[in-house]
Coordinates of C-alpha atoms and ligand atoms in Angstrom, one line a residue:
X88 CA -12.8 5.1 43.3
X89 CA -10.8 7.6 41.3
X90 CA -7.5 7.2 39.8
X91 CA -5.0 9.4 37.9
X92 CA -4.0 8.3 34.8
X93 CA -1.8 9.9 31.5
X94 CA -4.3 8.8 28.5
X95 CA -7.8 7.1 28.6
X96 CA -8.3 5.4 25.4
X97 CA -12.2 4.9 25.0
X98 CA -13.1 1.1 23.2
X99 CA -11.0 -1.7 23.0
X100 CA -11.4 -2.5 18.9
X101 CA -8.2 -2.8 16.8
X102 CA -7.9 1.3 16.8
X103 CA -8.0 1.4 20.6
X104 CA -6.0 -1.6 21.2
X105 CA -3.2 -0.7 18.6
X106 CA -3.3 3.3 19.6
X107 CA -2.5 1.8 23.8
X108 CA 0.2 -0.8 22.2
X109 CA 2.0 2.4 20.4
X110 CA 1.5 4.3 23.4
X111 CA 2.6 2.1 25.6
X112 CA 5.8 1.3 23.6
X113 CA 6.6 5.2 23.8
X114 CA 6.3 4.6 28.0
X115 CA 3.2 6.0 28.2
X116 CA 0.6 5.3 31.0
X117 CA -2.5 4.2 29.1
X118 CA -5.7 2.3 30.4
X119 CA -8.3 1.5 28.0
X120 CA -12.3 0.9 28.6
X121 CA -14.4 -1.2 26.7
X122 CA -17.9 -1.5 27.0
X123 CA -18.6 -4.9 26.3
X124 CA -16.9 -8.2 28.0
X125 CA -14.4 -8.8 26.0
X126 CA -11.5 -7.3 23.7
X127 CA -11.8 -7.0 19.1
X128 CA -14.5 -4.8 18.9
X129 CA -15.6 -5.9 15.6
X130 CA -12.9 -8.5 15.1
X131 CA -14.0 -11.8 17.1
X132 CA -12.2 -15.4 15.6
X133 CA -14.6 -18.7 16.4
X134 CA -13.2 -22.2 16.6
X135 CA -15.9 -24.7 16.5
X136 CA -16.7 -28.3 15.4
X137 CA -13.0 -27.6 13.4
X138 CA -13.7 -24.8 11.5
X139 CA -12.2 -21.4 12.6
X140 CA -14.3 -18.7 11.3
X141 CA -14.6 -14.8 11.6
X142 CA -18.3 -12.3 12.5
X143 CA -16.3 -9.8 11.4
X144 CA -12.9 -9.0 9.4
X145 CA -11.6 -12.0 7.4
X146 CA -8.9 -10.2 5.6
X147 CA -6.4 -6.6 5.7
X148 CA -4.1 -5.9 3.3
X149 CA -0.8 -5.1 3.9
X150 CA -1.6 -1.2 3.1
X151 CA 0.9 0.8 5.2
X152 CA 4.6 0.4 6.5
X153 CA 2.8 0.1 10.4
X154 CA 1.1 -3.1 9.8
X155 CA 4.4 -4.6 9.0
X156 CA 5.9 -3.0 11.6
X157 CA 3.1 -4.5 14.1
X158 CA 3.4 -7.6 13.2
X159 CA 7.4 -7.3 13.9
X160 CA 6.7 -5.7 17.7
X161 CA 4.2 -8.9 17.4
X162 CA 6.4 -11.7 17.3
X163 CA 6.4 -14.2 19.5
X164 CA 2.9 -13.2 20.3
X165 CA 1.0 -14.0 17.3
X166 CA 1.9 -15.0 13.8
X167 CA 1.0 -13.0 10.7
X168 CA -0.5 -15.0 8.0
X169 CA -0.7 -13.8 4.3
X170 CA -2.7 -15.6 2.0
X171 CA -1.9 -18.3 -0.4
X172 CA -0.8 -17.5 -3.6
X173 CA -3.8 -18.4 -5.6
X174 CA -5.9 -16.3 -3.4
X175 CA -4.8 -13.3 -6.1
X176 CA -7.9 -15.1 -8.5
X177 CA -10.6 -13.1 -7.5
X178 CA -14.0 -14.0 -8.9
X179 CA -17.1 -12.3 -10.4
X180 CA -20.7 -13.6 -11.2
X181 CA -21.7 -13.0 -14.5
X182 CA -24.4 -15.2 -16.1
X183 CA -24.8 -18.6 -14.4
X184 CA -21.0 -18.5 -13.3
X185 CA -18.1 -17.4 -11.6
X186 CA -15.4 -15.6 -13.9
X187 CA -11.6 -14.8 -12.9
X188 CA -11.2 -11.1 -13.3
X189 CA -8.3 -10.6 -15.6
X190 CA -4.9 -10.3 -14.5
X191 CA -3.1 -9.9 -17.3
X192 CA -3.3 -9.0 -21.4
X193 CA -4.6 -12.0 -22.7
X194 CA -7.3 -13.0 -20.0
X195 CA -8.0 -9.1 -20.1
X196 CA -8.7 -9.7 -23.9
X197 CA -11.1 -12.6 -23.8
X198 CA -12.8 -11.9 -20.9
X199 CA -16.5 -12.3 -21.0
X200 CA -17.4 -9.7 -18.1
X201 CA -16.8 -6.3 -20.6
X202 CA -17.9 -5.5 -23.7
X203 CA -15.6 -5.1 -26.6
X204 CA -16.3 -1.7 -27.0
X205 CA -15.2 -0.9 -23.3
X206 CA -12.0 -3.2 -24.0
X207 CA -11.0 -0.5 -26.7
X208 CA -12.3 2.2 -24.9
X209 CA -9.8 1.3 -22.0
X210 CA -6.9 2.1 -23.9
X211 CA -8.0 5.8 -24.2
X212 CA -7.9 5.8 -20.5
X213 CA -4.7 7.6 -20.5
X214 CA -5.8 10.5 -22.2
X215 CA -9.1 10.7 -21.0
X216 CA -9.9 14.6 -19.9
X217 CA -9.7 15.0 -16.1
X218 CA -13.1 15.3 -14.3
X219 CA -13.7 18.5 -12.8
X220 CA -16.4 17.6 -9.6
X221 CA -14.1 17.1 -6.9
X222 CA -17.3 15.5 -5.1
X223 CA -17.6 13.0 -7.8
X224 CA -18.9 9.3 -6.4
X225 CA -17.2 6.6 -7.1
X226 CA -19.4 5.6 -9.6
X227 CA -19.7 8.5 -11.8
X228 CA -16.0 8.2 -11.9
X229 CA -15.5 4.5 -13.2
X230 CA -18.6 4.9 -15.6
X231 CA -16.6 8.4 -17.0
X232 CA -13.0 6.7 -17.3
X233 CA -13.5 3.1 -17.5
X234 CA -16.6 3.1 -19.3
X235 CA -20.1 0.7 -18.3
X236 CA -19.2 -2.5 -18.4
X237 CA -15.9 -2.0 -16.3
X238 CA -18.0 -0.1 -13.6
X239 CA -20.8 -2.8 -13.5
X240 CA -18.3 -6.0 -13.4
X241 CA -15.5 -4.5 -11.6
X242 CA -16.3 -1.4 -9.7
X243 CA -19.6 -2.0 -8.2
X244 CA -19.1 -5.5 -6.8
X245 CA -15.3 -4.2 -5.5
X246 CA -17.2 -1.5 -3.7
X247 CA -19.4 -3.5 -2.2
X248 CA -16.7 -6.4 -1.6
X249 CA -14.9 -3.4 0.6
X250 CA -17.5 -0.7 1.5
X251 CA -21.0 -2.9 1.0
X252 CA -21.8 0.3 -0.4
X253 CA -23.7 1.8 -2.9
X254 CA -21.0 2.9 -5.4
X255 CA -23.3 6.0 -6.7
X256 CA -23.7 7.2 -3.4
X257 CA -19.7 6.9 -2.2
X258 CA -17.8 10.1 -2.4
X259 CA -14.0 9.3 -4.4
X260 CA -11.9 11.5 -3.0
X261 CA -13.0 10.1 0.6
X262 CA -13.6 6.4 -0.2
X263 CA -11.4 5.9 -2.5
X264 CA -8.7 8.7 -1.9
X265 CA -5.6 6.8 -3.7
X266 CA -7.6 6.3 -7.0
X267 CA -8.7 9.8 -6.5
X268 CA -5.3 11.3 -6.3
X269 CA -4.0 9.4 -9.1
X270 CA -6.6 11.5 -11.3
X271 CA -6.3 14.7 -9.6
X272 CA -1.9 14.8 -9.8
X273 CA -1.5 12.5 -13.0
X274 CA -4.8 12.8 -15.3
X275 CA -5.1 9.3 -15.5
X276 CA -4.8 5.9 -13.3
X277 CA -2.8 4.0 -15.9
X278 CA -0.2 6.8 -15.9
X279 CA -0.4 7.6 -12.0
X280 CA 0.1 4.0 -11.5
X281 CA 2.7 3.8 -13.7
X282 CA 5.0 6.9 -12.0
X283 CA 4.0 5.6 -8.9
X284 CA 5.9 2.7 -9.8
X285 CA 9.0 4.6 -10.5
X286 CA 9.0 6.6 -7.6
X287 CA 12.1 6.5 -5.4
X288 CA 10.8 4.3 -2.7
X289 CA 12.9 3.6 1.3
X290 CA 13.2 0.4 2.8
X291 CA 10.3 1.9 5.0
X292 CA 8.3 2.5 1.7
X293 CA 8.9 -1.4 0.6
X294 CA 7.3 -3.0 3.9
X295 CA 3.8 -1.7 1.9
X296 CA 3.6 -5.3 -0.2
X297 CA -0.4 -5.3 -0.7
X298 CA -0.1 -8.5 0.2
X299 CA -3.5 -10.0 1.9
X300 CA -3.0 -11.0 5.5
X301 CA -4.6 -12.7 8.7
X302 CA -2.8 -13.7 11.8
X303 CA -2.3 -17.2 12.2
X304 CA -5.8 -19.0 14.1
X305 CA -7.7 -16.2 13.3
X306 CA -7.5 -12.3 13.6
X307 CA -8.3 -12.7 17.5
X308 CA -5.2 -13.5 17.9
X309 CA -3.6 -10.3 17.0
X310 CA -6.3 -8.3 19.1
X311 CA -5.3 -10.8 21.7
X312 CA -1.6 -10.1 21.4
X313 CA -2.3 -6.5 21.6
X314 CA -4.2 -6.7 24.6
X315 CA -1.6 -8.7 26.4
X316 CA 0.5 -6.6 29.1
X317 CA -2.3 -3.9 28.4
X318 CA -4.3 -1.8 31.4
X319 CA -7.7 -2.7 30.0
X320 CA -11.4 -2.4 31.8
X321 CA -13.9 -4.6 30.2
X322 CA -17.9 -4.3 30.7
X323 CA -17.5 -1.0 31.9
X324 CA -21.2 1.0 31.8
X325 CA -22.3 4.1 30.8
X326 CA -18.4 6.1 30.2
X327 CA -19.0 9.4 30.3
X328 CA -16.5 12.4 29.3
X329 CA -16.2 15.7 30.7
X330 CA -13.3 18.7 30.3
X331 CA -11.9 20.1 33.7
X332 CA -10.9 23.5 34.3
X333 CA -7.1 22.9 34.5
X334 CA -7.4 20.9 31.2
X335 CA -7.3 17.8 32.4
X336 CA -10.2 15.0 31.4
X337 CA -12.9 13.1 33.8
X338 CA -13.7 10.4 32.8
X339 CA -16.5 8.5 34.9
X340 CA -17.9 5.0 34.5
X341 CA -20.1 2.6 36.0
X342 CA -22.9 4.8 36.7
X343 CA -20.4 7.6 38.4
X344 CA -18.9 5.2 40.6
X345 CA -15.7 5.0 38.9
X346 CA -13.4 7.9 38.1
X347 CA -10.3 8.7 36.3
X348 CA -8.8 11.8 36.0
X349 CA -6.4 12.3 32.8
X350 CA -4.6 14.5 30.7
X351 CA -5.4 12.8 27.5
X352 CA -9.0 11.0 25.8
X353 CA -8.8 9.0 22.5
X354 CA -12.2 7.8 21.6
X355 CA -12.3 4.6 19.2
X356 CA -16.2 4.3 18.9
X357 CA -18.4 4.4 16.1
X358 CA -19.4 8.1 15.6
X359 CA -23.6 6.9 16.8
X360 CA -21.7 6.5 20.6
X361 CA -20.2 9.9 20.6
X362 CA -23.3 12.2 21.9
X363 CA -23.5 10.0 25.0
X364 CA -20.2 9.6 25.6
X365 CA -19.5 13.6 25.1
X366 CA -22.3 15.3 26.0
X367 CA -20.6 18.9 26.8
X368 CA -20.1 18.7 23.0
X369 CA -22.5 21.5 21.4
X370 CA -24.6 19.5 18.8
X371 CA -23.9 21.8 16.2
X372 CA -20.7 20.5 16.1
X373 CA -21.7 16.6 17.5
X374 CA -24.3 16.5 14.9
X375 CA -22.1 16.1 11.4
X376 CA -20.4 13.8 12.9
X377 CA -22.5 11.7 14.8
X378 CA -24.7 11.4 11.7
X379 CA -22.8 9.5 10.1
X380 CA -24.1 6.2 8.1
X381 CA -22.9 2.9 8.7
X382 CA -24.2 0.5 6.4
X383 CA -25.4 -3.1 8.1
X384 CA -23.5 -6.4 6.9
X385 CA -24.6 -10.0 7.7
X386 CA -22.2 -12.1 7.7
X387 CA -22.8 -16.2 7.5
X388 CA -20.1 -18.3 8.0
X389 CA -20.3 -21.6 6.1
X390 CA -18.7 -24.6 6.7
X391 CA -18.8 -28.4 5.1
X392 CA -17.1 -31.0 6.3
X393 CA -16.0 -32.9 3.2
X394 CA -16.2 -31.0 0.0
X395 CA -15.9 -33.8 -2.6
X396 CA -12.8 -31.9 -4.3
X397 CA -15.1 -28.6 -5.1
X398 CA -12.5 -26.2 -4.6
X399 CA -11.9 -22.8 -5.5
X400 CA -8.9 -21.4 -5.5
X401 CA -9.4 -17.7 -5.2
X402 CA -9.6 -15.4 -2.9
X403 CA -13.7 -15.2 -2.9
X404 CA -16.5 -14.0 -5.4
X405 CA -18.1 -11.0 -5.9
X406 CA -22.0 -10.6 -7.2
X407 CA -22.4 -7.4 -9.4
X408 CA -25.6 -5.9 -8.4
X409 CA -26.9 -5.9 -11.7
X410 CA -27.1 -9.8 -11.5
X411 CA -29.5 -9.0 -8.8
X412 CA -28.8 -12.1 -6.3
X413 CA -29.3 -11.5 -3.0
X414 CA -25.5 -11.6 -2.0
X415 CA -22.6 -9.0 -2.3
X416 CA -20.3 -11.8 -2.1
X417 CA -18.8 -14.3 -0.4
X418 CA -15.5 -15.2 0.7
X419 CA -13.3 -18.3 0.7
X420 CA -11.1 -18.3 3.6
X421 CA -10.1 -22.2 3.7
X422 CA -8.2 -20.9 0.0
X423 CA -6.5 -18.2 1.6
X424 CA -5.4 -19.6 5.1
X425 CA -4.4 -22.7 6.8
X426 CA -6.5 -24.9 9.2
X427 CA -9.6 -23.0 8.8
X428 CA -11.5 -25.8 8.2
X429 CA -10.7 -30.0 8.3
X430 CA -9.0 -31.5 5.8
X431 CA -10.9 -32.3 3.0
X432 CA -13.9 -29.7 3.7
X433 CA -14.1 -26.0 3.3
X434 CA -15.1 -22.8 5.2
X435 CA -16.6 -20.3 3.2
X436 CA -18.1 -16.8 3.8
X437 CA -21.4 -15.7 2.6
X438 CA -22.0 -11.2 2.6
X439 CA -25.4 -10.0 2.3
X440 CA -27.2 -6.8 3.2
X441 CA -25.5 -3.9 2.6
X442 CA -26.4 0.1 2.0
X443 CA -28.5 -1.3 -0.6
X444 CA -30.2 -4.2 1.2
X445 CA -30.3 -2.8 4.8
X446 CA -33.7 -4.2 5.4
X447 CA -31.9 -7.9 5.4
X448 CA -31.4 -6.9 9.1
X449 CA -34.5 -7.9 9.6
X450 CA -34.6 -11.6 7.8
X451 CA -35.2 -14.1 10.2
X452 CA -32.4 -16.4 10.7
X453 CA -34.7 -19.6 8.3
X454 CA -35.2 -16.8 5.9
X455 CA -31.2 -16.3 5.8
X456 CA -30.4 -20.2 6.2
X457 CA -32.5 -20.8 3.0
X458 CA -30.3 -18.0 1.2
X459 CA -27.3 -19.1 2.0
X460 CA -28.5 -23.1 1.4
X461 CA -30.3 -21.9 -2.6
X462 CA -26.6 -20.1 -3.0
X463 CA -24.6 -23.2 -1.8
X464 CA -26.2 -24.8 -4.9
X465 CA -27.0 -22.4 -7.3
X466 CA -23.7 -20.2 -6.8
X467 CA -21.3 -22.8 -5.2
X468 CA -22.5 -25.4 -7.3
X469 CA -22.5 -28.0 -4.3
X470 CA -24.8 -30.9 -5.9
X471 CA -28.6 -31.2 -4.6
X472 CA -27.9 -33.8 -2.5
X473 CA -25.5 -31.8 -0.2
X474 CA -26.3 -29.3 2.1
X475 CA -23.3 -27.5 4.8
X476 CA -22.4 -28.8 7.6
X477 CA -22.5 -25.9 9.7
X478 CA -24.1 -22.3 9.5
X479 CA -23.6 -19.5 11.9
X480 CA -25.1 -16.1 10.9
X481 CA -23.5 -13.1 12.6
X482 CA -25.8 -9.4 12.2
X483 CA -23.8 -6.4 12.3
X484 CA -26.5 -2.9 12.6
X485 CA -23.4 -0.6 12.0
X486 CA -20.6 -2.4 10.0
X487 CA -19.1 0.1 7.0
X488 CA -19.4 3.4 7.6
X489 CA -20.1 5.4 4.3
X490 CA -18.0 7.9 2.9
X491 CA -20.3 10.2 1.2
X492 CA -20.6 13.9 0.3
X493 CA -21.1 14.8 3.6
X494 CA -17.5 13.4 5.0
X495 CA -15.7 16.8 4.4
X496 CA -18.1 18.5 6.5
X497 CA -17.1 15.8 9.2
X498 CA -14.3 16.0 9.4
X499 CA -14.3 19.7 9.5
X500 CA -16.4 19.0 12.6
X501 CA -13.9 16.6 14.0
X502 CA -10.9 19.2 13.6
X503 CA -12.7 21.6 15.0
X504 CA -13.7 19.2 18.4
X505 CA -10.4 18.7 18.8
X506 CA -9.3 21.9 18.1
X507 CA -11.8 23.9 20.7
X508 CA -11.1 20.8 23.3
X509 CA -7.0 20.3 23.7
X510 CA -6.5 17.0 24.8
X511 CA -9.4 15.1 23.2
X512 CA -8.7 13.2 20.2
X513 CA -11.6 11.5 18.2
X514 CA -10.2 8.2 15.9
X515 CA -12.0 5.4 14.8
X516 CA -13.2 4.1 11.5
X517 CA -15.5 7.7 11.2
X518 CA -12.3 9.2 9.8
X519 CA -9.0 7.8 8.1
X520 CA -10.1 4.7 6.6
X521 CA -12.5 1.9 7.0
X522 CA -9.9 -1.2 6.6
X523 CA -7.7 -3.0 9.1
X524 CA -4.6 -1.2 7.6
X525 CA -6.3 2.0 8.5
X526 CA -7.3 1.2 11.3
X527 CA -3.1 0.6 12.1
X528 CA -2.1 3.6 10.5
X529 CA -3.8 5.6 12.2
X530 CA -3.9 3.8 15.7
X531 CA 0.2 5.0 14.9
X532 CA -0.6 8.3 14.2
X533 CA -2.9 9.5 17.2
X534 CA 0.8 7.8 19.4
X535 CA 2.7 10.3 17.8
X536 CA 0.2 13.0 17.8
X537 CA 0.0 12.4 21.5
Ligands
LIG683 C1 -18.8 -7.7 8.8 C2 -17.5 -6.9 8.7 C3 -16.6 -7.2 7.7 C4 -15.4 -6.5 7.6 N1 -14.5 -6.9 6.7 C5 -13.3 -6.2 6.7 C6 -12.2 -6.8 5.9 O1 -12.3 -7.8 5.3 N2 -11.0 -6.1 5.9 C7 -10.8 -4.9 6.6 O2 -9.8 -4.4 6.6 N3 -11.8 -4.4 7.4 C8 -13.0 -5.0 7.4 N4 -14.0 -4.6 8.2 C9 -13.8 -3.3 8.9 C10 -13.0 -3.5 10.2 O3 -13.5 -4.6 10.9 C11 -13.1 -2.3 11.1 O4 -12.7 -1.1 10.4 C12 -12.2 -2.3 12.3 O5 -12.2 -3.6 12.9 C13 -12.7 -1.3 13.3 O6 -12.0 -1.2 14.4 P1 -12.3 -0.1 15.5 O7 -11.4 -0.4 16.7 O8 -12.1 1.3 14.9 O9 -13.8 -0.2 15.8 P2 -14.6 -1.3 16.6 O10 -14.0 -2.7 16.3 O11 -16.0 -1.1 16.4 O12 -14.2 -1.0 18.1 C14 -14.8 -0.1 18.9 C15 -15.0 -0.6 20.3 O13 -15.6 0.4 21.1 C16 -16.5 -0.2 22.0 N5 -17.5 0.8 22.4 C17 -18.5 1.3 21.7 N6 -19.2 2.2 22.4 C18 -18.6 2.3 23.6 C19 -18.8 3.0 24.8 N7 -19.8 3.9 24.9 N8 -18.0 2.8 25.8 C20 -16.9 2.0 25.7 N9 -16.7 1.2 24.7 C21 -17.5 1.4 23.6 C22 -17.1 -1.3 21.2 O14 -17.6 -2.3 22.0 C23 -15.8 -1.8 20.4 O15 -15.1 -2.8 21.1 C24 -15.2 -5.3 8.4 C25 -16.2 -4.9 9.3 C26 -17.3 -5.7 9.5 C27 -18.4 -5.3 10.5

């Protein structure tokens, strides 16, 4: 069967779903196809036995005036959640325990996760020289400004709290790009934060609150809302792209027997999918880009029915690598969010693998079960005698891409795709952004392109 349409919009993730809401909104004809049999991509919410857990995204901040303005168009639909107030304690291992990172003078005075000497060397910070590698990692960068102890017990288990990356290996400028510029345009981050604070800001500009947010019941809901009203083929196999000669699009699927005819393609997939979905792309140009690396997360979701008044209230902890434990992290979503576990237990999530630890792919699931069950006691601090009520492990082969070195030359390669091939647009998480708010941004920015 063929079919005309004005824009294909290629997966069904929170970039595809959120670039066909925009669309849609401006009164544009939109259908979106999705491989597998159902909508999220990589966000997917779980209710069972009365915890309500995530396989993918537990958290997005509040990082650009679209999210805000989602949630608005939203309304009605699904409910945005923001965390709890004493989810701003965030946690790092050090020794045999937790500690609160600081978050103010005095706690940033006594803390035991720096060294004195880095404590004093902080207050140079302002009038530190600026670096002069504009590939410099992240690392490099925290060790040269902050000093050691501030890279090892704050940078390297935030990186991998965000990117489950390898900090050394992370390019600044591209994973990092706000710290970056407040380097490159203010020679310091104390005193780029500080002007940033006094800059003029619009009512548009306030909507950006950093605040930590959900939707209520789980992020499904909010892919759910999006989908709602939308033109959306699930399950569809083997998509395949081709230009015409009038500049109009082909877009066949189900082994040819589908066909849509367009004006318009926005592809939403992880940069691995792109050489099969657009094979008239040269490789020379497909190759930086499909090349990407996307680190590998598991993700075990944790739950325990009565918790015997062990609570932490914070937003999660972290697990510097140097403590070498075979966690990144893990995350306390009953702290943060309503009803996402009963009352009187607790839901937590447990991070492992990583760009470090990719070969914990492979752990069999009683391998990863008798992780997670050593770090319920030894990390949690649950007594012997208890063990969780529930364990559900959840293996993701591409979960973070990395933004390394090599990013500028993709996304050279990218501007030049869509450059040589009007009417093709290539978004997703390859370019502008790993986080939900990202992922909103620029779902609102491909609209408007368009
Ligand atoms: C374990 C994990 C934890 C995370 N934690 C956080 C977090 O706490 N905060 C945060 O902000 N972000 C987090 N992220 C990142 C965030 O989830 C993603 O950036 C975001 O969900 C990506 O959305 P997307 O639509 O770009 O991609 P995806 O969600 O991957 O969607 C792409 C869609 O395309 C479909 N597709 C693929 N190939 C084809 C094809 N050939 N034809 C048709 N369809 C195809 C896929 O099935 C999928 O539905 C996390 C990611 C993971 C994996």
């Amino acid at each position: 069967m063929t079919q005309e349409r004005d824009i294909v919009v290629i997966g069904a993730g929170l970039t595809g779903l959120a670039t066909a809401f925009n669309l849609r909104k401006k009164g544009r004809d939109v259908l979106v196809l999705e491989k597998q049999n159902r909508v999220g991509g990589q966000i997917h919410t779980f209710t069972e036995e009365g915890f309500t857990f995530e396989s993918g995204p537990n958290t997005g901040v509040v990082s650009f005036p679209e999210v805000a303005e989602l949630f608005q168009d939203l309304k009605g639909r699904c409910d945005l959640e923001t965390a709890r107030e004493s989810s701003k304690r965030r946690l790092i291992w050090k020794g045999d325990k937790f500690h609160a990172l600081p978050s103010g003078p005095v706690s940033a005075v006594t803390t035991p996760l720096f060294t004195l000497k880095d404590k004093f060397r902080i207050l140079g910070e302002p009038w530190r020289q600026k670096g002069t590698n504009p590939n410099e990692s992240v690392g490099a960068l925290a060790q040269r400004r902050l000093g050691r102890s501030f890279f090892e017990y704050a940078v390297d288990p935030f990186v991998s709290g965000v990117y489950a990356g390898d900090p050394m290996k992370l390019t600044t400028r591209f994973a990092l790009p706000k710290l970056y510029h407040l380097e490159a345009n203010y020679g310091s981050f104390v005193r780029g934060a500080i002007a940033k604070r006094k800059e003029p800001k619009t009512d548009r500009d306030r909507l950006v609150t950093k605040k930590v947010f959900s939707a209520r019941g789980g992020l499904q809901k909010m892919v759910d809302a999006l989908a709602q009203d939308a033109d959306i083929v699930t399950g569809t196999q083997q998509i395949k792209v081709q230009p015409r000669e009038d500049h109009t699009w082909r877009v066949t699927y189900n082994n040819g027997c589908e066909e849509v005819i367009c004006r318009h393609v926005v592809t939403t997939v992880g940069a691995y999918a792109l050489p099969d979905l657009l094979p008239f792309i040269p490789r020379t140009l497909m190759d930086p880009i499909s090349s990407l690396y996307y680190a590998p997360v598991i993700q075990v979701c944790v739950g325990i029915r009565d918790s015997h008044g062990l609570n932490y209230p914070a937003f999660g902890g972290l697990i510097p690598s140097k403590e070498q434990k075979q966690l990144l992290g893990i995350l306390f979503p009953s702290e943060c969010f309503v009803q996402r576990a009963p009352v009187g237990g607790a839901l937590y999530s447990y991070f492992m693998g990583g760009a470090r630890h990719a070969d914990y792919l492979q752990k069999s699931d009683d391998e990863i079960r008798e992780m997670v069950i050593d770090a319920f006691h030894s990390l949690l601090k649950y007594p012997k005698t208890m063990e969780p009520d529930m364990i559900r492990i959840f293996r993701h082969e591409h979960a973070i891409p990395q933004y390394g070195e090599d990013s500028g030359t993709r996304f050279e390669a990218i501007a030049c795709v869509e450059q040589q091939y009007p009417g093709l647009i290539l978004a997703g998480n390859m370019c502008d952004g790993i986080g939900m708010g990202n992922r909103i941004h620029q779902a609102a920015m491909v609209a408007n392109k368009l």
